[in-house]
Coordinates of C-alpha atoms in Angstrom, one line a residue:
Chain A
X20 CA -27.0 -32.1 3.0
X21 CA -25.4 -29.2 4.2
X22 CA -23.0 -28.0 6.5
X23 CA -25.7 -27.3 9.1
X24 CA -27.7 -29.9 9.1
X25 CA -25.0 -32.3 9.4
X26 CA -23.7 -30.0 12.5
X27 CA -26.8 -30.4 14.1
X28 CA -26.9 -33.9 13.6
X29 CA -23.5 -33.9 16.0
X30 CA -24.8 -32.0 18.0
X31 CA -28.0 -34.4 18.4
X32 CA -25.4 -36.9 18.8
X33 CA -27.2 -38.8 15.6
X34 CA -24.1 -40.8 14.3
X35 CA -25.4 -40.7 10.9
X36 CA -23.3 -37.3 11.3
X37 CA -20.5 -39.7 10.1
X38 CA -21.7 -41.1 7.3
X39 CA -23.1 -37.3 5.9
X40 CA -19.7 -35.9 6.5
X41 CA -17.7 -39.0 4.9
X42 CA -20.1 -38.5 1.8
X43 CA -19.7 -35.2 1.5
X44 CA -15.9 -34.5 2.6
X45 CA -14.2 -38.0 2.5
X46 CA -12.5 -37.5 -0.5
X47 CA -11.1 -34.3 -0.1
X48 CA -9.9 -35.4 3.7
X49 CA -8.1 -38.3 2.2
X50 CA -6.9 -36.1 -0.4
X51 CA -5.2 -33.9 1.9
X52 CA -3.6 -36.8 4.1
X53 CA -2.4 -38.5 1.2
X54 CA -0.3 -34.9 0.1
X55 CA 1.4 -35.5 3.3
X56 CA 1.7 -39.4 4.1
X57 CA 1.6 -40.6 0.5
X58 CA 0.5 -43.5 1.6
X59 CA -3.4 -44.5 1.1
X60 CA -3.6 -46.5 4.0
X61 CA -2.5 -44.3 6.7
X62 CA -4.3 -41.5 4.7
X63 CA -7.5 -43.7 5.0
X64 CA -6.8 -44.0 8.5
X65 CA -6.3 -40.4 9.3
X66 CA -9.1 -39.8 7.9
X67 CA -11.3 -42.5 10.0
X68 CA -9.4 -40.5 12.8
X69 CA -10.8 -37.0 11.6
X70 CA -14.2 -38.8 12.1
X71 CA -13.6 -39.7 15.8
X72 CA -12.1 -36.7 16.6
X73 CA -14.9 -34.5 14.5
X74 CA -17.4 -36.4 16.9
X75 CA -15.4 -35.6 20.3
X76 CA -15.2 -31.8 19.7
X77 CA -19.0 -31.0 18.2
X78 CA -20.1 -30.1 20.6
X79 CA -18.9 -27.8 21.8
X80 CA -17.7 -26.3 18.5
X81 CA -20.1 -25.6 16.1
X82 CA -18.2 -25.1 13.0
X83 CA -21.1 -24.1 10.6
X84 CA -19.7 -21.6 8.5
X85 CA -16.1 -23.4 7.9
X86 CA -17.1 -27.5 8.5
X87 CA -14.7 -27.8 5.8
X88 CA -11.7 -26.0 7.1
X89 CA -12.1 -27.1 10.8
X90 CA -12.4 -30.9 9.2
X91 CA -9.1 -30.6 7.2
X92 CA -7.2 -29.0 10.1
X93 CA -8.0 -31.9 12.1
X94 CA -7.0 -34.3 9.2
X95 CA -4.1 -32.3 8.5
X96 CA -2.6 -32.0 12.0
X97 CA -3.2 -36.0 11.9
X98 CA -1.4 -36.6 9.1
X99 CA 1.8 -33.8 10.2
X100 CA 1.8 -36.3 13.6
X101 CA 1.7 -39.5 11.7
X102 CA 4.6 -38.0 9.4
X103 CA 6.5 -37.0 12.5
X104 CA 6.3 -40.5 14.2
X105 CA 7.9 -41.8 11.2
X106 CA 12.0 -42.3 11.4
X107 CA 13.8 -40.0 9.0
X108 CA 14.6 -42.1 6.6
X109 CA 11.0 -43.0 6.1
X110 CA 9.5 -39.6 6.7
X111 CA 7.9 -38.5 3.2
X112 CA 10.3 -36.2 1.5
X113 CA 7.5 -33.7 0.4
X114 CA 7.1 -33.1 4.2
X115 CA 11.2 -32.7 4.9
X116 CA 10.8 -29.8 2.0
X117 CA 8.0 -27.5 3.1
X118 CA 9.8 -27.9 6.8
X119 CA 12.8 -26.6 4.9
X120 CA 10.9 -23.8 3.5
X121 CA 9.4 -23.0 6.6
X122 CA 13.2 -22.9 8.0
X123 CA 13.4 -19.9 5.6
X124 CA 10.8 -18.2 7.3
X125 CA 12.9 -17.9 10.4
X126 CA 15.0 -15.4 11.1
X127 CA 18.6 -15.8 12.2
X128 CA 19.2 -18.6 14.4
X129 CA 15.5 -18.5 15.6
X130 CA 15.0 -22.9 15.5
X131 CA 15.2 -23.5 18.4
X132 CA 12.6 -23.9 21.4
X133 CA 10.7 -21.0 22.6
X134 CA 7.2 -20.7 24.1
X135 CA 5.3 -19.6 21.4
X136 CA 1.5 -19.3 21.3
X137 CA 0.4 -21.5 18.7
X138 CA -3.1 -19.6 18.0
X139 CA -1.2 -16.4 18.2
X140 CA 0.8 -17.4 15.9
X141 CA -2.0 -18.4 13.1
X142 CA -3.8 -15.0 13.9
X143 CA -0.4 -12.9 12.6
X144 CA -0.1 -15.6 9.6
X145 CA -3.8 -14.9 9.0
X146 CA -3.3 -11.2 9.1
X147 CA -0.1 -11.3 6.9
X148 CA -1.9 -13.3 3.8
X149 CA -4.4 -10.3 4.0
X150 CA -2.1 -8.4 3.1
X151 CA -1.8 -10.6 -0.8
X152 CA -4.1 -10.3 -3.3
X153 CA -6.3 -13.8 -3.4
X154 CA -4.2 -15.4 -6.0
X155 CA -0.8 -15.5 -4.3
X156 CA -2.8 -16.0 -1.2
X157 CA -4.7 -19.7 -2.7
X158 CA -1.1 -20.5 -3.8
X159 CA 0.5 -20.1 -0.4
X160 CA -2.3 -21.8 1.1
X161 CA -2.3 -24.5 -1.3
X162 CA 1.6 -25.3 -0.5
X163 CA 1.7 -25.3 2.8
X164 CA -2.3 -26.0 4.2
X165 CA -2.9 -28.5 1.3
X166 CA 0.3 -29.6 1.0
X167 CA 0.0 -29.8 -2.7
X168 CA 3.5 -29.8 -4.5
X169 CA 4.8 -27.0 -7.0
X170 CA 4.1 -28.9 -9.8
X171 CA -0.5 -29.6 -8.6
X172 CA -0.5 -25.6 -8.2
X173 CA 1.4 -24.5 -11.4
X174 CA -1.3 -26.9 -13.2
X175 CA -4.1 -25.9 -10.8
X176 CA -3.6 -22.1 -11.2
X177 CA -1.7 -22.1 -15.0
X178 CA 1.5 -20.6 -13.6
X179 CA 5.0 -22.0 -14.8
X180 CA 6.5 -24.1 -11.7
X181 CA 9.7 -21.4 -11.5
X182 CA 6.8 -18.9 -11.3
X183 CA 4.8 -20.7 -8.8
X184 CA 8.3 -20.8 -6.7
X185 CA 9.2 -17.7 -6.8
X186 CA 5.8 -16.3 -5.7
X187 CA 6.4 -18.7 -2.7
X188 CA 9.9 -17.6 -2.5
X189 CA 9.2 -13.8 -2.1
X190 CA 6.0 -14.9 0.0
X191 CA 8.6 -16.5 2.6
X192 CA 10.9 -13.4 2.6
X193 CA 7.5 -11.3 3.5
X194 CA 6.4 -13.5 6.0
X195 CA 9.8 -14.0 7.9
X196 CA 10.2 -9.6 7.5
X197 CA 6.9 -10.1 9.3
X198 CA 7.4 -12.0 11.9
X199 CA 10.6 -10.5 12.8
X200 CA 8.3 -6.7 13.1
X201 CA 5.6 -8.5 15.0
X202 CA 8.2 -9.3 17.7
X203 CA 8.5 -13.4 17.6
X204 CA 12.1 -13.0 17.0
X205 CA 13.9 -10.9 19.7
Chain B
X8 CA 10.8 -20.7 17.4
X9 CA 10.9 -24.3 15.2
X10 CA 10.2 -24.3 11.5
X11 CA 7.5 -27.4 12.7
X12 CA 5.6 -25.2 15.0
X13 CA 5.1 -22.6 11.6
X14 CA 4.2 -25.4 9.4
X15 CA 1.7 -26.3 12.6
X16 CA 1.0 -22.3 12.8
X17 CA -1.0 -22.5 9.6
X18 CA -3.1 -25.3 10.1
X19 CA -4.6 -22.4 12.3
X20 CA -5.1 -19.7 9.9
X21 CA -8.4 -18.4 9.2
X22 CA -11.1 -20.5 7.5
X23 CA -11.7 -18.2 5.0
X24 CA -8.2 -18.3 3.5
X25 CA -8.7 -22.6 3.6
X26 CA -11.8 -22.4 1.8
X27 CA -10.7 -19.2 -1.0
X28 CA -8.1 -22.0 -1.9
X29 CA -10.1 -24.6 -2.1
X30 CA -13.2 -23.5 -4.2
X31 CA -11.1 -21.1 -6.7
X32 CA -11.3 -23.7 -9.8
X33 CA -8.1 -25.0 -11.6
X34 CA -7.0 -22.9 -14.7
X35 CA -8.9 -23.8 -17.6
X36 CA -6.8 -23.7 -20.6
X37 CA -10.8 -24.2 -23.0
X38 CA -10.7 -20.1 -23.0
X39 CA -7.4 -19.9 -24.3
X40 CA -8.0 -22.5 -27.2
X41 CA -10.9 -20.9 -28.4
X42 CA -9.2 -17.6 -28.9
X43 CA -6.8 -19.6 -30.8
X44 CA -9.0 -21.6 -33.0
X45 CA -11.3 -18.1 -33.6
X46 CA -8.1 -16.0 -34.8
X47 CA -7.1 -19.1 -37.1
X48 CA -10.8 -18.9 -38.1
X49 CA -10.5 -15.1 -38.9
X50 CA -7.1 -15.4 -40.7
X51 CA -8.6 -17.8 -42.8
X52 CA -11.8 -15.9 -43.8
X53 CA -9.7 -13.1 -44.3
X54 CA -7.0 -14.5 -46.6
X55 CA -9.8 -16.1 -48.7
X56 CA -11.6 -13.0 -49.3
X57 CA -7.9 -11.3 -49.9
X58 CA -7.7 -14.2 -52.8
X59 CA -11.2 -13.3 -53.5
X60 CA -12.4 -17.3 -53.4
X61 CA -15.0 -16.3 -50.6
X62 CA -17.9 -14.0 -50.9
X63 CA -19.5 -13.2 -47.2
X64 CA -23.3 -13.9 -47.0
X65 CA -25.5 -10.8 -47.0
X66 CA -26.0 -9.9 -43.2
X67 CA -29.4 -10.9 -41.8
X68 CA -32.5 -8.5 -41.3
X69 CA -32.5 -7.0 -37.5
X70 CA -34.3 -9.2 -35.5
X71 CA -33.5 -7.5 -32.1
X72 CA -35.3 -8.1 -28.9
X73 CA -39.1 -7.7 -30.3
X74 CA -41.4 -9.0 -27.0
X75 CA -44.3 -9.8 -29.8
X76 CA -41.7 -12.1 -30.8
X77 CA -43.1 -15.8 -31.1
X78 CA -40.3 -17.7 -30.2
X79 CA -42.0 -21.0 -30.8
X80 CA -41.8 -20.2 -34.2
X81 CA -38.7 -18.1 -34.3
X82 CA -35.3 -19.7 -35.7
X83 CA -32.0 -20.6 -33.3
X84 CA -31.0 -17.6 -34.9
X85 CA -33.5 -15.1 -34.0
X86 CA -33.7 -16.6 -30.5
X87 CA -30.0 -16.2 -29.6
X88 CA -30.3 -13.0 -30.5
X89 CA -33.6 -11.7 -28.5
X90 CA -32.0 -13.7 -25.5
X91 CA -30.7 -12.2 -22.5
X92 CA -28.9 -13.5 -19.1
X93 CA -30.6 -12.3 -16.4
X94 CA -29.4 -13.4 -12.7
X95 CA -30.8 -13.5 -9.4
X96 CA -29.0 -14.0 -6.1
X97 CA -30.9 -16.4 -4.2
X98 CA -29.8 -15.9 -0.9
X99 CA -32.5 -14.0 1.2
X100 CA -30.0 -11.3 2.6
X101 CA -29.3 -9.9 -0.8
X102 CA -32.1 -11.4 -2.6
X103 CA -33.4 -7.6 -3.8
X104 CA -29.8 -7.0 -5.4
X105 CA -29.5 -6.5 -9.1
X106 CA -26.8 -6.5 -11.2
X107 CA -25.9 -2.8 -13.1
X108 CA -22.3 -3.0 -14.2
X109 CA -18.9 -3.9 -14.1
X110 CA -16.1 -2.1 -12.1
X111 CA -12.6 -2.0 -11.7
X112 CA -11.3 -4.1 -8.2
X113 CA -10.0 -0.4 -6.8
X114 CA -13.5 0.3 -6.1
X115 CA -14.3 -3.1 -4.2
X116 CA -13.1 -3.5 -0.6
X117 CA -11.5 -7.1 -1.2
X118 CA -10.4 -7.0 2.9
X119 CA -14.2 -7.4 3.9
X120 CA -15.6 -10.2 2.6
X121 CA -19.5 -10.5 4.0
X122 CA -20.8 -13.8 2.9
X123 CA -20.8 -16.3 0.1
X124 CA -23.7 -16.9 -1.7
X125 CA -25.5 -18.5 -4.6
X126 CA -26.6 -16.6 -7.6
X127 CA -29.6 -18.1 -10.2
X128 CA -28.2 -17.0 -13.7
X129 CA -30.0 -18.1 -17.3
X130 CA -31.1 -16.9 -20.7
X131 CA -34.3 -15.7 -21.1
X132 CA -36.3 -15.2 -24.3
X133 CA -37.8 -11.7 -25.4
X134 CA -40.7 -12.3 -22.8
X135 CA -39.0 -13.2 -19.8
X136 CA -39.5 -17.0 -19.8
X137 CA -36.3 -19.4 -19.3
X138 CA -34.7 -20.6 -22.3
X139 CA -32.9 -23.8 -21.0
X140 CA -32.5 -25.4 -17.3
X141 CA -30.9 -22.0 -15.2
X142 CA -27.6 -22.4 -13.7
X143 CA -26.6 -21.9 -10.1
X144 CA -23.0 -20.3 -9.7
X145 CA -21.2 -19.7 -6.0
X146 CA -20.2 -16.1 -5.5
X147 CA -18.6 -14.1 -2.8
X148 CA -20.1 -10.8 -1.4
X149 CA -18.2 -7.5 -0.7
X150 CA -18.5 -3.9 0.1
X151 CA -17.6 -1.0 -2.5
X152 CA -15.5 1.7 -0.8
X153 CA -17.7 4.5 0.5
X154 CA -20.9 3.0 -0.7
X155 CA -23.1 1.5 1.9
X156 CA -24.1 -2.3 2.2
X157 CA -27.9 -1.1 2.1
X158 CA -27.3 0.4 -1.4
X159 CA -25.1 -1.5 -3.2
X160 CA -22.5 -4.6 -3.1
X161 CA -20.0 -6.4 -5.1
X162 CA -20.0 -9.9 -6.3
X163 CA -17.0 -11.2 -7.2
X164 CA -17.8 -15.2 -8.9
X165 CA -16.3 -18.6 -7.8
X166 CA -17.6 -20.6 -10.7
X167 CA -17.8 -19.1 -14.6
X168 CA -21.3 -18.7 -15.9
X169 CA -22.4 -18.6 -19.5
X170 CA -22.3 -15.1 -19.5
X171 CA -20.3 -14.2 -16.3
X172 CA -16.9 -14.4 -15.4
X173 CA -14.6 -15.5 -12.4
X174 CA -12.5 -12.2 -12.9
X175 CA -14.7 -9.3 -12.7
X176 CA -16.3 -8.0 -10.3
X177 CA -20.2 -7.2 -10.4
X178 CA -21.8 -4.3 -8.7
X179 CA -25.6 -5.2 -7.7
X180 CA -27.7 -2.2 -6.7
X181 CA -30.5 -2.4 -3.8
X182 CA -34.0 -2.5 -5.4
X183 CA -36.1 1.2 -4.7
X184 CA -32.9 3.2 -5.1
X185 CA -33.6 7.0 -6.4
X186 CA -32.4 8.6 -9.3
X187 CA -30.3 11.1 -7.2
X188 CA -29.2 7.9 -5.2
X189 CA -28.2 6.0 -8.0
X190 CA -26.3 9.0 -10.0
X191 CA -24.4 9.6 -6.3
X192 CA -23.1 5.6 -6.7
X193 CA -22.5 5.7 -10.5
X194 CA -20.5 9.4 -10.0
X195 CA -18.2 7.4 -6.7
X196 CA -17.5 4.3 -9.2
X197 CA -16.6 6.8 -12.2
X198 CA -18.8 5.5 -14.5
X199 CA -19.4 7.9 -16.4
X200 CA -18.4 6.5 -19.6
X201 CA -21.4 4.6 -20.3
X202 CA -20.0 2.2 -22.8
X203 CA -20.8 -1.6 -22.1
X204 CA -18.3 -3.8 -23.2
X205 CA -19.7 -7.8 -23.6
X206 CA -19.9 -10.1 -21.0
X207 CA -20.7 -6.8 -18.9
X208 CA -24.3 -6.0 -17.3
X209 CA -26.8 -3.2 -17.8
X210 CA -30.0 -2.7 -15.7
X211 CA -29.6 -6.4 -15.2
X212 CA -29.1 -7.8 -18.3
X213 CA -25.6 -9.5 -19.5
X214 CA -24.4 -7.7 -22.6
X215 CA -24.1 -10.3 -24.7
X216 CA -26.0 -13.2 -26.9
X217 CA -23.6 -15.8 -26.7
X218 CA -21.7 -17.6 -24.3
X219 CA -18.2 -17.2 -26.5
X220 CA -18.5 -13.2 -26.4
X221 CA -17.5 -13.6 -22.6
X222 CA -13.7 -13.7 -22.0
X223 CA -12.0 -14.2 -18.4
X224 CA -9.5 -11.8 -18.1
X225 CA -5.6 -12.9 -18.3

């Protein structure tokens, strides 16, 4: 079934929805929770949650052209909370990393609390991976959306791993230069 | 600002960067084996006609595309070779698109992408009918720099065909075009070299007759 159909069926409030969008999407939901819990069970749980939630906000969103995306943000913000709820010495060290490598993408002694405008935020992301050709873009996306881990993308795309890092590397560099010229760090 | 409230940051990030990343397919490593195995092939053949232990058949008569061709009694042979790919976009916005050529990405305006869609492709005897079951390959949909959408667009290919590739990109002109209009497009994309290289298309056929004479670029 397609994306619209099974929108519509939300919108009809037909709860068959579910069931269409666990068949269709289910494995690449749990897929994305497990990358960041590594844990089947809470992944299979965040992604019964993705479900509930999928059901609360259509409508009024009608995600018809990105189902999948708007799905796996919901699954991946999930999963980021369940991580976060965990003590530190049981939070999943793939997660402890990319927060490190985010670090990088600060400038100065920029972590700390601010009032920053989360969707403002994604929109200047957005607008600096338009900047990359699609390649580097995937592979940025696929480290820190996906939460895949150096050594999925090297296979995924074909590049060695130290390649892989240092396209994510320079990537970071970019993005902090970025941030700092569209004024989030004065 | 908190390195958290980044990671969070790009959970927001456009749709269309979520879903390039997750429908480009993982490297395929089948490409780079069968260049391998076809230059050990070659080296092979050639060092055994060096030691003069191999004599190379006589080539075959010509047996190009002849449409009084009966292909129900024509060998494998002679039908590979009258064959042609032929493709047809099926979504109804672009539906009287056709493929012409290749071009270099310089041409295509990568920062506007207008739509994903799906693209019939299959080989076709001398007469026009299907040869086997056609595939259906995903595509994305851009603009060429200083050509109109109404004239002609750019399809750049998620998933590999037989005869297509998922790293060039494919100009498809708008059906009814003029001469004049044509020569205009063809004169902005420089192609006035008019040598097709395989795996390429001309007036909407896929130079090629096999499958293994289309290479993805490194």
């Amino acid at each position: 079934m397609d994306d619209s159909a099974i929108i519509d069926l939300y919108l009809a409030r037909d709860e068959t929805a579910v069931s269409e969008t666990a068949e269709k999407y289910g494995t690449r939901l749990r897929r994305i929770a497990e990358s960041i819990l590594r844990d089947p069970s809470s992944a299979e749980e965040c992604e019964n949650d993705t479900y509930l939630q999928t059901w609360n906000r259509i409508p009024p969103n009608e995600p018809r052209n990105y189902f999948f995306a708007f799905l796996g943000k919901i699954t991946r913000h999930l999963a980021i909370d369940e991580c976060r709820k965990q003590t530190s010495r049981k939070r999943q060290a793939l997660f402890v990393e990319l927060t490190d490598e985010m670090t990088e993408c600060l400038a100065g002694q920029s972590d700390v609390e601010s009032e920053i405008d989360a969707q403002e935020l994604s929109r200047t992301i957005s607008s600096f991976l338009d900047t990359y050709p699609l390649m580097q873009r995937n592979i940025f996306v696929r480290r820190y959306w996906y939460f895949d881990s150096i050594p999925e993308i090297s296979t995924r795309y074909g590049f060695s791993q130290s390649k892989v890092k240092s396209i994510l590397f320079r990537m970071r560099n970019r993005l902090r230069e970025y941030l700092v010229r569209e004024g989030y760090f004065i | 600002m908190k390195s958290d409230e980044l990671l969070d940051a790009i959970g927001g990030i456009d749709p269309k960067h979520v879903r390039a990343a997750e429908v480009m397919k993982p490297y395929s490593r089948k490409g780079l084996l069968t260049a391998i195995a076809a230059a050990a092939v070659l080296l092979l053949v050639g060092l055994a006609i060096w030691k003069g232990l191999f004599v190379p058949p006589e080539k075959p008569p010509e047996t190009y595309a002849d449409t009084s061709l009966d292909l129900t009694e024509a060998t494998v042979a002679e039908t590979v070779i009258s064959s042609q790919y032929r493709t047809q976009i099926l979504d109804d916005a672009y539906a009287d698109y056709h493929p012409v050529r290749i071009c270099d990405s310089a041409y295509v305006d990568l920062e506007h992408e207008l739509a994903e869609i799906l693209v019939e492709g299959g080989w076709k005897d001398g007469n026009g009918a299907a040869i086997d079951t056609p595939e259906t390959l995903r595509a994305l949909v851009y603009p060429l720099r200083e050509i109109g959408q109404d004239q002609a667009i750019c399809l750049f290919f998620l998933d590999k065909g037989d005869a297509l590739t998922t790293t060039h990109y494919y100009v498809y002109l708008k059906e009814g075009l003029n001469d004049t209009e044509k020569d205009l497009i063809y004169e902005k994309l420089n192609w006035n070299e008019p040598k097709p290289v395989p795996g390429t298309v001309e007036d909407g056929i896929v130079i090629c007759t096999t499958s293994s004479e289309v290479e993805e670029q490194p």
